[in-house]
Rosetta silent file (secondary structure, phi, psi, omega in degrees, C-alpha in Angstrom):
SEQUENCE: XXXXXXXXXXXXXXXXXXXXXXXXXXXXXXXXXXXXXXXXXXXXXXXXXXXXXXXXXXXXXXXXXXXXXXXXXXXXXXXXXXXXXXXXXXXXXXXXXXXXXXXXXXXXXXXXXXXXXXXXXXXXXXXX
SCORE:     score description
SCORE:     0.000 S_00000001
   1 L     0.000  123.292  176.028   -9.379   25.573    8.990 S_00000001
   2 L   -87.155  128.107  164.732   -7.365   22.406    7.935 S_00000001
   3 E  -116.414  136.021 -177.298   -4.173   21.779    9.574 S_00000001
   4 E  -126.784  124.767 -168.977   -1.877   19.048    8.915 S_00000001
   5 E  -118.212   96.542  152.667    1.036   18.692   11.424 S_00000001
   6 E   -42.852  148.173  149.790    4.216   16.286   10.439 S_00000001
   7 E  -167.230  162.576  171.712    6.168   14.843   12.750 S_00000001
   8 L   116.070   -7.464  173.569    8.764   11.980   13.341 S_00000001
   9 L   -55.403 -179.312 -169.581   11.668   13.169   10.795 S_00000001
  10 E   145.696 -177.155 -172.487   15.227   12.957   11.469 S_00000001
  11 E   -99.183  141.954  167.419   18.703   11.701   10.923 S_00000001
  12 E  -150.124  150.372  170.128   19.084    7.875   10.336 S_00000001
  13 E   -64.035  152.449  179.540   21.611    5.690    8.800 S_00000001
  14 L   -68.233  137.879 -174.217   21.152    4.070    5.490 S_00000001
  15 L   101.394  -24.098 -174.348   19.230    0.720    6.009 S_00000001
  16 L   -83.030 -176.412 -164.675   17.402    2.148    9.222 S_00000001
  17 L  -129.505  150.839 -173.195   13.879    2.968    9.700 S_00000001
  18 E  -143.228  158.693  163.008   11.623    6.193   10.655 S_00000001
  19 E  -141.210  115.798  177.181    7.900    6.428   11.128 S_00000001
  20 E  -104.442  147.942 -171.240    6.396    9.455   10.213 S_00000001
  21 E  -123.038  142.717  179.935    2.936   10.834   11.428 S_00000001
  22 E  -125.293  125.831  167.458    0.856   13.486   10.042 S_00000001
  23 E   -75.122  119.200  179.112   -1.867   14.795   12.625 S_00000001
  24 E  -112.316  141.650  163.981   -5.074   16.445   10.687 S_00000001
  25 E  -135.975  168.805  169.065   -7.665   18.730   11.977 S_00000001
  26 L    84.088    2.867  177.181  -10.207   20.923   10.574 S_00000001
  27 L  -163.546  157.355 -170.146  -11.671   18.306    8.091 S_00000001
  28 L   -63.610   71.343 -149.011  -13.746   14.935    8.211 S_00000001
  29 H   -57.713  -51.975 -161.584  -10.459   13.014    8.380 S_00000001
  30 H   -69.829    1.088  178.195  -12.100    9.552    8.245 S_00000001
  31 H  -126.634   31.549  168.902  -13.756   10.114    4.702 S_00000001
  32 L  -114.762  155.393  168.958  -10.625   11.745    3.039 S_00000001
  33 L   -88.343  159.295  164.941   -7.829    9.992    1.058 S_00000001
  34 E  -135.270  148.389  167.500   -4.567   11.153    2.305 S_00000001
  35 E  -127.590  166.942  171.816   -1.008   11.254    0.784 S_00000001
  36 E  -125.254  126.403 -158.786    2.397   11.575    1.481 S_00000001
  37 E  -121.579  164.166  163.931    4.769   13.766   -0.566 S_00000001
  38 E  -156.027  157.066 -175.218    8.780   14.790   -0.518 S_00000001
  39 E  -153.825  140.058  170.904   10.732   17.180   -1.933 S_00000001
  40 L  -102.495  131.920 -169.679   14.606   18.130   -2.406 S_00000001
  41 L   -63.746  122.341  178.336   15.327   21.543   -2.653 S_00000001
  42 L   108.580  -26.866  175.900   15.749   22.502   -6.557 S_00000001
  43 L  -113.642  178.239 -171.031   13.270   19.755   -7.553 S_00000001
  44 L   -78.180  162.205 -178.957    9.659   19.529   -7.588 S_00000001
  45 L   -58.705  126.212  166.329    7.385   17.942   -4.803 S_00000001
  46 E  -111.572  146.043  175.963    7.019   13.983   -5.682 S_00000001
  47 E   -75.708  145.766  159.206    4.344   11.716   -4.818 S_00000001
  48 E  -105.029  -61.273 -158.992    5.273    8.609   -2.144 S_00000001
  49 E  -146.527  143.309  173.599    2.215    7.207   -0.964 S_00000001
  50 E  -124.667  171.326 -174.575   -1.700    7.550   -0.725 S_00000001
  51 E  -156.828  118.474  155.091   -4.236    6.016    1.275 S_00000001
  52 L   -53.928 -176.993  171.959   -7.907    5.772    1.154 S_00000001
  53 L   -53.431  -38.837  174.618  -10.549    6.609    3.498 S_00000001
  54 L   -90.762  -21.775 -169.497  -10.534    3.205    4.946 S_00000001
  55 L   104.790  -27.550 -171.777   -7.174    1.923    4.518 S_00000001
  56 L   -75.004  -20.074 -174.147   -8.090   -0.621    2.255 S_00000001
  57 L  -135.884  138.754  171.767   -6.639    0.774   -0.968 S_00000001
  58 E  -113.294  169.513  140.424   -2.700    2.495   -1.098 S_00000001
  59 E  -150.868  160.596 -171.504   -0.608    3.436   -3.664 S_00000001
  60 E  -133.059  162.948  172.616    3.127    3.815   -3.863 S_00000001
  61 L   -89.065  158.166  176.613    5.620    5.446   -6.120 S_00000001
  62 L   -43.548  -39.042 -174.342    7.748    3.005   -7.618 S_00000001
  63 L   -80.154   -6.267  175.146   10.972    4.190   -5.865 S_00000001
  64 L  -116.635  -17.990 -176.009    9.331    3.211   -2.301 S_00000001
  65 L   -39.015  138.503  178.858    7.408    0.012   -3.260 S_00000001
  66 L    88.096  -42.928 -169.718    8.547   -2.738   -0.811 S_00000001
  67 L   -96.100  -35.406 -177.939   10.104   -0.521    1.577 S_00000001
  68 E  -100.532  141.340  174.211    7.400    2.268    2.617 S_00000001
  69 E  -129.358  123.563 -177.652    4.047    1.545    4.241 S_00000001
  70 E   -97.480  137.678  165.093    1.243    4.182    4.397 S_00000001
  71 E  -139.669  171.292  157.704   -1.326    3.654    7.190 S_00000001
  72 E  -146.419 -172.615 -172.936   -3.873    5.453    9.212 S_00000001
  73 E  -152.343   96.008 -178.207   -5.885    5.682   12.468 S_00000001
  74 L   -68.503  -15.066 -175.454   -9.219    7.415   11.811 S_00000001
  75 L   -83.984   -6.685 -176.272   -9.831    7.575   15.577 S_00000001
  76 L  -116.233   -5.766 -176.649   -6.813    9.422   16.117 S_00000001
  77 L    56.103   45.628 -170.436   -7.225   11.497   12.834 S_00000001
  78 E  -127.484  134.349 -177.319   -3.699   10.434   11.868 S_00000001
  79 E  -115.996  150.613  172.776   -1.981    9.179    8.798 S_00000001
  80 E  -121.475  164.049  169.688    1.620    7.344    8.931 S_00000001
  81 E  -144.610  110.636  177.000    4.382    6.625    6.664 S_00000001
  82 E   -84.838  116.625  169.886    6.443    3.525    7.928 S_00000001
  83 E  -120.989  107.860  178.450    9.902    3.749    6.238 S_00000001
  84 L   -99.246  163.178  167.960   12.183    0.867    6.194 S_00000001
  85 L    60.377   18.529  174.764   15.293    0.163    4.343 S_00000001
  86 L   -30.959  112.185  176.219   16.232    3.687    4.233 S_00000001
  87 L  -100.983  165.525  175.068   18.573    4.997    1.326 S_00000001
  88 H   -64.330  -34.059  174.907   20.383    8.262    1.191 S_00000001
  89 H   -90.445   30.063  168.478   18.187    9.254   -1.652 S_00000001
  90 H  -102.380    6.854  157.947   15.067    9.177    0.282 S_00000001
  91 L   -57.038  115.542 -171.634   16.497   12.473    1.888 S_00000001
  92 E  -157.146  167.770  145.947   13.894   14.919    1.753 S_00000001
  93 E   -77.569  136.917 -168.398   11.258   17.135    3.313 S_00000001
  94 E   -97.734  129.589  179.992    8.358   14.852    3.997 S_00000001
  95 E  -120.481  113.311  159.333    4.725   16.530    3.201 S_00000001
  96 E   -97.312  142.467 -170.965    1.535   15.283    4.212 S_00000001
  97 E  -124.850  149.789 -178.753   -1.218   16.309    1.902 S_00000001
  98 E  -117.207  141.406  172.150   -5.103   16.333    1.803 S_00000001
  99 E   -69.688  165.530  173.396   -7.446   16.669   -1.306 S_00000001
 100 L   -80.822   -8.579 -169.043  -10.134   19.708   -1.196 S_00000001
 101 L  -141.304  141.420  171.215  -12.976   17.084   -1.648 S_00000001
 102 L   -74.517    3.851  168.881  -13.350   13.604   -0.182 S_00000001
 103 L   -55.388  -48.886  174.087  -14.288   12.656   -3.629 S_00000001
 104 L   -53.833  109.716  178.793  -10.421   12.277   -4.466 S_00000001
 105 L   -89.898 -178.458  167.084   -9.291    8.722   -4.333 S_00000001
 106 H   -46.901  -30.224 -169.762   -5.500    7.234   -4.074 S_00000001
 107 H   -83.966  -40.393 -161.982   -4.947    7.498   -7.785 S_00000001
 108 H   -72.279  -38.291 -175.999   -6.304   11.162   -7.977 S_00000001
 109 H   -79.286  -13.424  174.974   -3.626   12.016   -5.114 S_00000001
 110 H   -83.825  -12.137  169.422   -0.996   10.117   -6.663 S_00000001
 111 L  -104.383   20.145 -178.369   -1.278   12.264   -9.742 S_00000001
 112 L    54.668   36.493  174.718   -1.513   15.328   -7.714 S_00000001
 113 L   -80.791  137.158  164.739   -5.055   15.863   -8.433 S_00000001
 114 L    80.426   -9.275 -161.220   -7.504   17.659   -6.064 S_00000001
 115 E   -85.093  136.660  172.831   -4.583   18.410   -3.407 S_00000001
 116 E  -125.591  -23.930 -177.891   -5.049   21.701   -1.364 S_00000001
 117 E  -126.018  142.196 -165.480   -3.843   21.263    2.043 S_00000001
 118 E  -147.822  131.193  168.709   -0.370   20.608    3.002 S_00000001
 119 L   -68.824 -155.672 -168.592    1.633   20.596    6.364 S_00000001
 120 L   -85.680  -26.481 -177.462    4.873   22.147    7.272 S_00000001
 121 L   102.600  145.452  165.567    6.904   19.363    6.234 S_00000001
 122 E  -127.415  131.043  178.288    9.385   17.144    8.283 S_00000001
 123 E   -62.099   98.803  174.459   13.069   16.762    7.392 S_00000001
 124 E  -109.298  138.183 -179.174   14.473   13.087    6.873 S_00000001
 125 E  -123.949  134.606  172.939   18.177   12.857    6.296 S_00000001
 126 E  -128.279  114.381  173.705   19.612    9.381    5.668 S_00000001
 127 E  -100.506  167.916 -154.398   23.265    9.229    5.660 S_00000001
 128 L   -99.255    0.000    0.000   25.313    6.578    3.819 S_00000001
């Protein structure tokens, strides 16, 4: 059974930074692309960032490019989202997602393709 557990959310002032973590179990983490998504109440979940199995290829939503960095530690089965220069519009519940197949690449995850496994989410609130 695949489990994804996010942590690291909280309240931060605009311009501040946070690092989210997602610990994975129940899958061969080191061969899977992983992704981060976010959702605001009343809106659809949106793509934030994805990273391939090696960490060598990443994708970002235009809204976070240059501010957020996705990384992974395959020895710890963990994917991270480093968030800098946070804005109030970044306020959302952030979810870690994994596809159903290791064939899915960062582009597939960015297009919401093959996504099957989700964490419970961690709330990020950015105050102005």
